[in-house]
Amino acid sequence: MPLIPDPASAEPTALFLRACLGLPTERTPIWLMRQAGRYMPAYRALRERHDMLTLIRTPELAAEVTLQPIEAFGLDAAIIFSDILPPLVGMGLELDFIGGVGPHIANPIRSGRDVDLLGTPPAAETMAGTLGAIAIVARELGPRDVPVIGFAGAPFTLASYAIEGGSTRDFERTKSFMLAEPAAWQRLMTKLVTVQVDYLKAQVQAGASALQVFDSWAGRALGQSDYRRYVQPYNTLLFAALRDVGVPVINFSLGVSSFMEDAVACGGDVIGVDWHLPLATMWARIGHDTPVQGNLDPVALLGPWRELRPRIDEVLDGAAGRPGHIFNVGHGVLQRTPEDTVRRLVSYVAERTARVATSP
Ligand code: CP3
């Protein structure tokens, strides 16, 4: 045995990172998808003075937004403030966020030739603002032992915005392109994997202690057979490329509960669970040796405490105190969420899960 432990192999002390590794924690860690954003007056005040892309691209501003919910609620991890779509800009797509509408791409992909014109420049060049913001937040939160989470979109979810030019209800253009141009689909998905892998690795270099991959729309858009054929190979490539990245990787695939096993098979150290089925059901299907994150319905945060509390209890009872559970919402926090409800959620989860310290 070496006298001095290798710091790289030492167990982390941060509750969130311990849970990501399936290690016991003194209470259940909690953070919330979309924890920084429009439900916070402090965010809205900054947004009045700066547009979305300026907030994302200015390291000091993105760091400030990232820290807002940490200061306000004492969450156990900080997800870097950005969006899944800015990496598309470096590839050649003209992205904007339009108030009341959402993301808009002025030159969406409509042909195989459009795919071939997409670049794959390194994230160090195209995402320097976010990488700089991660460095600032990591420096700020390191002494408090609060980890920073980096993130990226999965290839199908990004392809849907690149092809539709914005949000969509039925994914008509995306699926038509996928079916009509399978070779171009393969080239598009491969380019997206290349860009996202490089970006996620760069976020770790910049100071991220964990990564989350958001596949928000593959499960909503596709049935199982198409998922297996047009999505699974690329998500599998993405997670395989991150296997040695040295930090836990969370696989959050929304809307896949009817074929969860296929999404889990793609990879990831932690599985993010959406709110459609009880956590107990999902964790049993995933297997209790794999850490999970979830899965409160974010709409429950809009209602009264008497309706919210049993739903929080259902998640915690579903986890049954096993190590490897990270409390989260089952999709992003909504704009109308009251800050006081978030505060109450965080303290309730802490109180209910505090485990009596036992001497070894
Ligand atoms: O979680 C966090 O706090 C980090 C920040 C974050 C944002 N978007 C900020 C944001 C993260 C992780 C995302 C991910 C994201 N973005 C996803 C995947 C997760 C999910 O919700 O399924 C998707 C699909 C997007 C794309 C996107 N960005 C849409 C559809 C919209 C418009 C709808 C909306 O909610 O406004 C955005 C804009 C966006 N991303 C805002 C924020 C705070 C609102 C922008 C504003 O201030 O006007």
Short mmCIF file of C-alpha atoms and ligand atoms in Angstrom, two decimals:
data_model
loop_
_atom_site.label_atom_id
_atom_site.label_comp_id
_atom_site.label_asym_id
_atom_site.label_seq_id
_atom_site.Cartn_x
_atom_site.Cartn_y
_atom_site.Cartn_z
CA MET A 1 0.00 0.00 0.00
CA PRO A 2 1.40 3.41 -0.90
CA LEU A 3 1.62 5.76 2.09
CA ILE A 4 0.13 8.67 0.20
CA PRO A 5 -3.20 7.86 -1.47
CA ASP A 6 -3.41 8.60 -5.18
CA PRO A 7 -5.70 11.66 -5.31
CA ALA A 8 -7.19 10.46 -8.61
CA SER A 9 -8.39 7.22 -7.05
CA ALA A 10 -9.48 8.73 -3.72
CA GLU A 11 -13.21 8.71 -3.04
CA PRO A 12 -14.87 12.09 -3.60
CA THR A 13 -16.44 13.85 -0.61
CA ALA A 14 -19.13 15.81 -2.50
CA LEU A 15 -22.48 14.04 -1.96
CA PHE A 16 -23.51 14.35 -5.61
CA LEU A 17 -20.29 12.75 -6.88
CA ARG A 18 -20.45 10.01 -4.25
CA ALA A 19 -23.99 9.15 -5.33
CA CYS A 20 -22.86 9.11 -8.99
CA LEU A 21 -20.40 6.37 -7.98
CA GLY A 22 -23.00 4.46 -5.95
CA LEU A 23 -21.24 5.31 -2.66
CA PRO A 24 -23.19 5.90 0.58
CA THR A 25 -23.99 9.51 1.51
CA GLU A 26 -25.09 11.18 4.77
CA ARG A 27 -28.24 12.37 2.95
CA THR A 28 -29.63 12.22 -0.59
CA PRO A 29 -28.02 14.84 -2.85
CA ILE A 30 -30.29 17.11 -4.91
CA TRP A 31 -29.94 19.38 -7.92
CA LEU A 32 -32.56 20.35 -10.51
CA MET A 33 -32.49 20.37 -14.29
CA ARG A 34 -32.97 23.98 -15.45
CA GLN A 35 -32.23 25.14 -11.91
CA ALA A 36 -30.98 28.45 -13.34
CA GLY A 37 -33.54 30.28 -15.43
CA ARG A 38 -36.66 32.33 -15.80
CA TYR A 39 -38.43 31.22 -12.61
CA MET A 40 -35.74 33.16 -10.70
CA PRO A 41 -36.21 36.94 -10.51
CA ALA A 42 -32.41 37.33 -10.33
CA TYR A 43 -32.13 35.60 -13.73
CA ARG A 44 -34.92 37.68 -15.26
CA ALA A 45 -33.18 40.86 -14.08
CA LEU A 46 -29.99 39.88 -15.93
CA ARG A 47 -31.97 38.79 -19.02
CA GLU A 48 -33.54 42.25 -19.22
CA ARG A 49 -30.10 43.66 -19.85
CA HIS A 50 -28.56 40.88 -22.03
CA ASP A 51 -29.91 38.53 -24.68
CA MET A 52 -29.66 34.77 -24.22
CA LEU A 53 -26.60 34.23 -26.45
CA THR A 54 -24.73 37.09 -24.79
CA LEU A 55 -25.43 35.56 -21.36
CA ILE A 56 -24.13 32.22 -22.61
CA ARG A 57 -21.04 33.59 -24.35
CA THR A 58 -19.81 35.95 -21.62
CA PRO A 59 -17.99 33.83 -19.01
CA GLU A 60 -18.60 36.19 -16.09
CA LEU A 61 -22.34 36.46 -16.84
CA ALA A 62 -22.82 32.71 -17.44
CA ALA A 63 -20.94 32.04 -14.19
CA GLU A 64 -23.17 34.50 -12.34
CA VAL A 65 -26.35 32.81 -13.61
CA THR A 66 -24.94 29.36 -12.76
CA LEU A 67 -24.31 30.45 -9.18
CA GLN A 68 -27.74 32.07 -8.61
CA PRO A 69 -29.58 28.87 -7.60
CA ILE A 70 -26.59 27.63 -5.59
CA GLU A 71 -26.60 30.78 -3.46
CA ALA A 72 -30.40 30.82 -3.22
CA PHE A 73 -31.13 27.16 -2.39
CA GLY A 74 -27.85 25.42 -1.45
CA LEU A 75 -28.12 22.70 -4.11
CA ASP A 76 -25.52 19.93 -4.26
CA ALA A 77 -24.28 20.56 -7.82
CA ALA A 78 -24.14 23.48 -10.25
CA ILE A 79 -25.01 22.84 -13.89
CA ILE A 80 -23.19 25.31 -16.09
CA PHE A 81 -25.49 27.92 -17.61
CA SER A 82 -25.65 27.46 -21.37
CA ASP A 83 -27.95 25.59 -23.75
CA ILE A 84 -27.62 22.44 -25.82
CA LEU A 85 -27.82 24.38 -29.10
CA PRO A 86 -24.83 26.81 -29.18
CA PRO A 87 -22.39 24.09 -30.39
CA LEU A 88 -24.42 24.06 -33.63
CA VAL A 89 -23.25 27.62 -34.34
CA GLY A 90 -19.64 26.49 -34.70
CA MET A 91 -20.82 23.88 -37.22
CA GLY A 92 -22.29 26.61 -39.42
CA LEU A 93 -25.91 26.93 -38.26
CA GLU A 94 -27.32 30.40 -37.56
CA LEU A 95 -28.94 30.13 -34.13
CA ASP A 96 -30.99 32.68 -32.28
CA PHE A 97 -33.31 32.55 -29.25
CA ILE A 98 -36.50 34.43 -30.00
CA GLY A 99 -38.55 35.64 -27.04
CA GLY A 100 -41.82 33.75 -26.65
CA VAL A 101 -40.90 31.32 -29.44
CA GLY A 102 -37.66 29.63 -28.39
CA PRO A 103 -34.68 28.58 -30.45
CA HIS A 104 -34.62 29.42 -34.18
CA ILE A 105 -32.15 28.32 -36.85
CA ALA A 106 -32.19 30.51 -39.97
CA ASN A 107 -30.44 28.01 -42.29
CA PRO A 108 -31.74 24.55 -41.30
CA ILE A 109 -30.44 21.36 -42.89
CA ARG A 110 -32.60 20.23 -45.79
CA SER A 111 -30.26 18.08 -47.93
CA GLY A 112 -27.24 15.80 -47.88
CA ARG A 113 -25.21 18.70 -49.28
CA ASP A 114 -26.17 20.83 -46.26
CA VAL A 115 -24.80 18.06 -44.05
CA ASP A 116 -21.52 17.98 -45.96
CA LEU A 117 -21.09 21.73 -45.50
CA LEU A 118 -21.26 21.41 -41.68
CA GLY A 119 -17.92 21.91 -39.96
CA THR A 120 -16.59 20.10 -36.89
CA PRO A 121 -14.24 22.70 -35.35
CA PRO A 122 -12.86 22.11 -31.84
CA ALA A 123 -14.87 23.34 -28.86
CA ALA A 124 -11.83 25.27 -27.60
CA GLU A 125 -12.43 27.60 -30.57
CA THR A 126 -16.22 27.67 -30.74
CA MET A 127 -17.37 27.29 -27.12
CA ALA A 128 -14.68 29.31 -25.33
CA GLY A 129 -17.29 31.35 -23.42
CA THR A 130 -18.83 28.28 -21.77
CA LEU A 131 -15.43 26.72 -21.09
CA GLY A 132 -14.35 29.98 -19.46
CA ALA A 133 -17.53 30.06 -17.38
CA ILE A 134 -16.87 26.50 -16.16
CA ALA A 135 -13.38 27.54 -15.03
CA ILE A 136 -14.78 30.51 -13.08
CA VAL A 137 -17.53 28.44 -11.40
CA ALA A 138 -15.15 25.58 -10.57
CA ARG A 139 -12.77 28.05 -8.92
CA GLU A 140 -15.64 29.60 -6.97
CA LEU A 141 -17.29 26.35 -5.84
CA GLY A 142 -14.19 24.16 -5.42
CA PRO A 143 -13.54 25.38 -1.86
CA ARG A 144 -17.21 24.67 -1.01
CA ASP A 145 -16.96 21.17 -2.51
CA VAL A 146 -19.89 21.80 -4.87
CA PRO A 147 -19.22 20.08 -8.22
CA VAL A 148 -19.85 21.66 -11.62
CA ILE A 149 -21.82 19.66 -14.18
CA GLY A 150 -21.01 20.12 -17.87
CA PHE A 151 -23.54 19.02 -20.47
CA ALA A 152 -24.36 18.54 -24.13
CA GLY A 153 -27.28 17.46 -26.27
CA ALA A 154 -27.42 13.97 -27.74
CA PRO A 155 -27.18 13.72 -31.54
CA PHE A 156 -30.88 13.02 -32.30
CA THR A 157 -32.10 15.94 -30.19
CA LEU A 158 -29.59 18.30 -31.85
CA ALA A 159 -30.37 16.92 -35.32
CA SER A 160 -34.06 17.65 -34.75
CA TYR A 161 -33.35 21.37 -34.14
CA ALA A 162 -30.84 21.49 -37.02
CA ILE A 163 -33.38 20.01 -39.45
CA GLU A 164 -36.65 21.55 -38.22
CA GLY A 165 -35.06 24.95 -37.56
CA GLY A 166 -36.67 25.11 -34.13
CA SER A 167 -38.94 23.25 -31.74
CA THR A 168 -41.47 20.86 -33.24
CA ARG A 169 -44.47 18.83 -32.20
CA ASP A 170 -44.31 15.91 -34.62
CA PHE A 171 -40.68 15.79 -35.88
CA GLU A 172 -42.00 15.51 -39.42
CA ARG A 173 -39.00 16.93 -41.25
CA THR A 174 -36.49 15.17 -38.99
CA LYS A 175 -38.06 11.76 -39.46
CA SER A 176 -38.64 12.29 -43.19
CA PHE A 177 -34.96 13.19 -43.63
CA MET A 178 -33.88 10.19 -41.53
CA LEU A 179 -36.00 7.80 -43.61
CA ALA A 180 -35.42 9.33 -47.05
CA GLU A 181 -31.67 10.00 -46.71
CA PRO A 182 -30.19 7.29 -44.49
CA ALA A 183 -26.63 7.92 -45.70
CA ALA A 184 -26.85 11.66 -45.05
CA TRP A 185 -28.46 10.90 -41.66
CA GLN A 186 -25.45 8.76 -40.80
CA ARG A 187 -23.04 11.54 -41.79
CA LEU A 188 -25.03 14.12 -39.78
CA MET A 189 -25.23 11.98 -36.65
CA THR A 190 -21.53 11.10 -36.90
CA LYS A 191 -20.54 14.77 -37.17
CA LEU A 192 -22.72 15.62 -34.18
CA VAL A 193 -21.10 12.85 -32.11
CA THR A 194 -17.63 14.15 -33.05
CA VAL A 195 -18.48 17.71 -32.01
CA GLN A 196 -20.26 16.71 -28.79
CA VAL A 197 -17.53 14.32 -27.62
CA ASP A 198 -14.88 16.98 -28.12
CA TYR A 199 -17.06 19.57 -26.36
CA LEU A 200 -17.80 17.31 -23.37
CA LYS A 201 -14.11 16.44 -22.95
CA ALA A 202 -13.20 20.13 -23.13
CA GLN A 203 -15.71 20.84 -20.35
CA VAL A 204 -13.92 18.33 -18.10
CA GLN A 205 -10.57 19.95 -18.96
CA ALA A 206 -12.09 23.31 -17.99
CA GLY A 207 -13.17 22.01 -14.56
CA ALA A 208 -16.44 20.06 -14.87
CA SER A 209 -16.63 17.19 -12.32
CA ALA A 210 -19.52 15.39 -14.05
CA LEU A 211 -21.26 15.44 -17.42
CA GLN A 212 -24.88 15.07 -18.47
CA VAL A 213 -26.08 14.16 -21.95
CA PHE A 214 -29.64 15.36 -22.72
CA ASP A 215 -31.57 13.28 -25.23
CA SER A 216 -34.83 15.14 -24.88
CA TRP A 217 -36.63 14.15 -28.05
CA ALA A 218 -35.58 10.72 -29.40
CA GLY A 219 -38.01 8.96 -27.06
CA ARG A 220 -40.83 11.29 -27.91
CA ALA A 221 -40.26 11.16 -31.67
CA LEU A 222 -39.44 7.53 -32.35
CA GLY A 223 -40.71 4.02 -31.75
CA GLN A 224 -38.42 1.30 -30.50
CA SER A 225 -37.34 -0.07 -33.88
CA ASP A 226 -36.41 3.33 -35.28
CA TYR A 227 -34.68 4.23 -32.01
CA ARG A 228 -32.55 1.10 -32.27
CA ARG A 229 -31.68 1.76 -35.88
CA TYR A 230 -31.27 5.54 -36.10
CA VAL A 231 -30.29 6.65 -32.59
CA GLN A 232 -28.82 3.86 -30.49
CA PRO A 233 -25.62 3.35 -32.55
CA TYR A 234 -24.72 7.04 -32.24
CA ASN A 235 -25.52 7.39 -28.54
CA THR A 236 -23.48 4.23 -27.98
CA LEU A 237 -20.52 5.79 -29.83
CA LEU A 238 -20.87 8.97 -27.77
CA PHE A 239 -20.89 7.24 -24.37
CA ALA A 240 -18.09 4.85 -25.41
CA ALA A 241 -15.90 7.84 -26.34
CA LEU A 242 -16.45 9.24 -22.83
CA ARG A 243 -15.64 6.05 -20.95
CA ASP A 244 -12.15 7.25 -19.96
CA VAL A 245 -13.04 10.89 -19.42
CA GLY A 246 -12.47 10.47 -15.67
CA VAL A 247 -15.79 11.90 -14.42
CA PRO A 248 -19.27 10.35 -14.12
CA VAL A 249 -21.50 10.70 -17.17
CA ILE A 250 -25.29 10.95 -16.76
CA ASN A 251 -27.51 9.62 -19.56
CA PHE A 252 -30.83 11.51 -19.46
CA SER A 253 -33.12 10.25 -22.19
CA LEU A 254 -36.61 11.69 -21.91
CA GLY A 255 -39.70 9.74 -22.90
CA VAL A 256 -38.03 6.35 -23.29
CA SER A 257 -39.81 4.54 -20.44
CA SER A 258 -41.45 2.11 -22.88
CA PHE A 259 -37.99 1.03 -24.11
CA MET A 260 -35.75 2.14 -21.26
CA GLU A 261 -33.49 -0.88 -21.65
CA ASP A 262 -32.45 0.30 -25.13
CA ALA A 263 -31.59 3.76 -23.84
CA VAL A 264 -29.67 2.33 -20.86
CA ALA A 265 -27.73 0.02 -23.20
CA CYS A 266 -26.26 3.10 -24.94
CA GLY A 267 -24.12 3.79 -21.84
CA GLY A 268 -23.57 6.31 -19.08
CA ASP A 269 -22.59 5.82 -15.42
CA VAL A 270 -25.82 7.29 -14.06
CA ILE A 271 -29.27 7.01 -15.64
CA GLY A 272 -31.51 10.06 -15.56
CA VAL A 273 -35.13 8.97 -15.13
CA ASP A 274 -38.04 11.07 -16.38
CA TRP A 275 -41.31 11.43 -14.44
CA HIS A 276 -43.58 9.11 -16.41
CA LEU A 277 -43.25 6.00 -14.23
CA PRO A 278 -42.49 5.69 -10.49
CA LEU A 279 -38.80 5.71 -9.57
CA ALA A 280 -39.19 2.32 -7.86
CA THR A 281 -40.41 0.75 -11.12
CA MET A 282 -37.68 2.35 -13.21
CA TRP A 283 -34.80 1.59 -10.84
CA ALA A 284 -35.85 -2.06 -10.66
CA ARG A 285 -35.81 -2.22 -14.46
CA ILE A 286 -32.46 -0.43 -14.74
CA GLY A 287 -30.94 -2.51 -11.93
CA HIS A 288 -30.07 -1.27 -8.45
CA ASP A 289 -26.33 -1.47 -9.09
CA THR A 290 -26.64 1.46 -11.53
CA PRO A 291 -27.02 4.92 -9.93
CA VAL A 292 -30.14 6.87 -10.94
CA GLN A 293 -31.21 10.49 -10.96
CA GLY A 294 -34.79 11.72 -10.77
CA ASN A 295 -37.70 11.89 -11.04
CA LEU A 296 -40.24 14.38 -9.60
CA ASP A 297 -42.78 15.69 -12.14
CA PRO A 298 -41.79 19.38 -12.45
CA VAL A 299 -45.47 20.34 -12.71
CA ALA A 300 -45.87 19.20 -9.09
CA LEU A 301 -43.74 22.23 -8.11
CA LEU A 302 -46.54 24.52 -9.34
CA GLY A 303 -49.16 23.10 -6.98
CA PRO A 304 -49.80 23.26 -3.24
CA TRP A 305 -47.49 21.60 -0.72
CA ARG A 306 -50.15 19.02 0.24
CA GLU A 307 -50.04 17.69 -3.37
CA LEU A 308 -46.27 18.11 -3.75
CA ARG A 309 -45.19 16.40 -0.56
CA PRO A 310 -46.62 12.93 -1.32
CA ARG A 311 -44.98 13.11 -4.75
CA ILE A 312 -41.59 13.87 -3.21
CA ASP A 313 -42.24 11.02 -0.77
CA GLU A 314 -43.03 8.66 -3.65
CA VAL A 315 -39.61 9.39 -5.20
CA LEU A 316 -37.76 8.99 -1.90
CA ASP A 317 -39.71 5.86 -0.95
CA GLY A 318 -38.96 4.48 -4.42
CA ALA A 319 -35.25 4.96 -3.80
CA ALA A 320 -35.68 3.32 -0.37
CA GLY A 321 -32.48 4.85 1.01
CA ARG A 322 -30.26 2.85 -1.34
CA PRO A 323 -26.92 4.47 -2.21
CA GLY A 324 -26.78 5.83 -5.77
CA HIS A 325 -29.87 8.03 -5.86
CA ILE A 326 -29.62 11.69 -6.85
CA PHE A 327 -32.87 13.59 -6.32
CA ASN A 328 -33.91 15.69 -9.34
CA VAL A 329 -36.93 16.64 -11.39
CA GLY A 330 -37.95 14.30 -14.20
CA HIS A 331 -37.63 17.18 -16.71
CA GLY A 332 -36.63 20.84 -16.38
CA VAL A 333 -38.02 23.23 -13.76
CA LEU A 334 -40.84 25.29 -15.28
CA GLN A 335 -40.97 29.06 -15.53
CA ARG A 336 -43.94 29.49 -13.17
CA THR A 337 -42.26 27.57 -10.32
CA PRO A 338 -42.22 29.64 -7.09
CA GLU A 339 -38.76 30.04 -5.58
CA ASP A 340 -40.16 29.29 -2.12
CA THR A 341 -41.35 25.89 -3.34
CA VAL A 342 -37.85 25.04 -4.56
CA ARG A 343 -36.45 26.13 -1.20
CA ARG A 344 -38.97 23.95 0.65
CA LEU A 345 -38.25 20.97 -1.63
CA VAL A 346 -34.51 21.19 -1.00
CA SER A 347 -34.85 21.37 2.79
CA TYR A 348 -37.50 18.64 2.89
CA VAL A 349 -35.34 16.21 0.89
CA ALA A 350 -32.38 17.00 3.18
CA GLU A 351 -34.42 16.49 6.39
CA ARG A 352 -36.21 13.36 5.23
CA THR A 353 -33.05 11.62 4.02
CA ALA A 354 -30.58 12.64 6.75
CA ARG A 355 -29.09 9.38 7.89
CA VAL A 356 -28.00 8.96 11.50
CA ALA A 357 -24.21 8.84 11.53
CA THR A 358 -22.94 5.48 12.71
CA SER A 359 -19.37 4.87 13.79
CA PRO A 360 -17.50 2.35 11.61
O1 CP3 B 1 -30.31 23.32 -16.45
C1 CP3 B 1 -29.81 24.45 -16.37
O2 CP3 B 1 -30.08 25.25 -15.46
C2 CP3 B 1 -28.74 24.82 -17.37
C3 CP3 B 1 -29.18 25.53 -18.51
C4 CP3 B 1 -29.94 24.87 -19.65
C5 CP3 B 1 -30.78 25.62 -20.51
N1 CP3 B 1 -31.22 24.81 -21.49
C6 CP3 B 1 -31.09 27.06 -20.35
C7 CP3 B 1 -32.15 27.69 -21.15
C8 CP3 B 1 -29.94 23.55 -20.11
C9 CP3 B 1 -29.26 22.33 -19.53
C10 CP3 B 1 -30.74 23.52 -21.28
C11 CP3 B 1 -30.94 22.31 -22.09
C12 CP3 B 1 -31.89 22.33 -23.21
N2 CP3 B 1 -32.15 23.34 -24.07
C13 CP3 B 1 -32.60 21.20 -23.64
C14 CP3 B 1 -32.51 19.83 -23.03
C15 CP3 B 1 -33.26 19.69 -21.76
C16 CP3 B 1 -34.73 19.72 -21.91
O3 CP3 B 1 -35.34 20.66 -21.38
O4 CP3 B 1 -35.29 18.79 -22.52
C17 CP3 B 1 -33.36 21.58 -24.75
C18 CP3 B 1 -34.30 20.69 -25.53
C19 CP3 B 1 -33.06 22.94 -25.01
C20 CP3 B 1 -33.57 23.78 -26.14
C21 CP3 B 1 -34.22 25.01 -25.70
N3 CP3 B 1 -33.58 26.07 -25.10
C22 CP3 B 1 -35.58 25.36 -25.86
C23 CP3 B 1 -36.64 24.46 -26.50
C24 CP3 B 1 -35.74 26.64 -25.35
C25 CP3 B 1 -36.99 27.49 -25.39
C26 CP3 B 1 -38.01 27.04 -24.46
C27 CP3 B 1 -37.72 27.58 -23.09
O5 CP3 B 1 -37.81 26.83 -22.12
O6 CP3 B 1 -37.47 28.77 -23.03
C28 CP3 B 1 -34.48 27.05 -24.83
C29 CP3 B 1 -34.17 28.35 -24.17
C30 CP3 B 1 -33.53 28.28 -22.82
N4 CP3 B 1 -32.53 27.42 -22.43
C31 CP3 B 1 -33.80 29.16 -21.72
C32 CP3 B 1 -32.93 28.79 -20.68
C33 CP3 B 1 -32.80 29.45 -19.33
C34 CP3 B 1 -34.78 30.33 -21.73
C35 CP3 B 1 -34.14 31.46 -22.46
C36 CP3 B 1 -34.61 32.82 -22.01
O7 CP3 B 1 -34.13 33.30 -20.98
O8 CP3 B 1 -35.43 33.41 -22.72
#
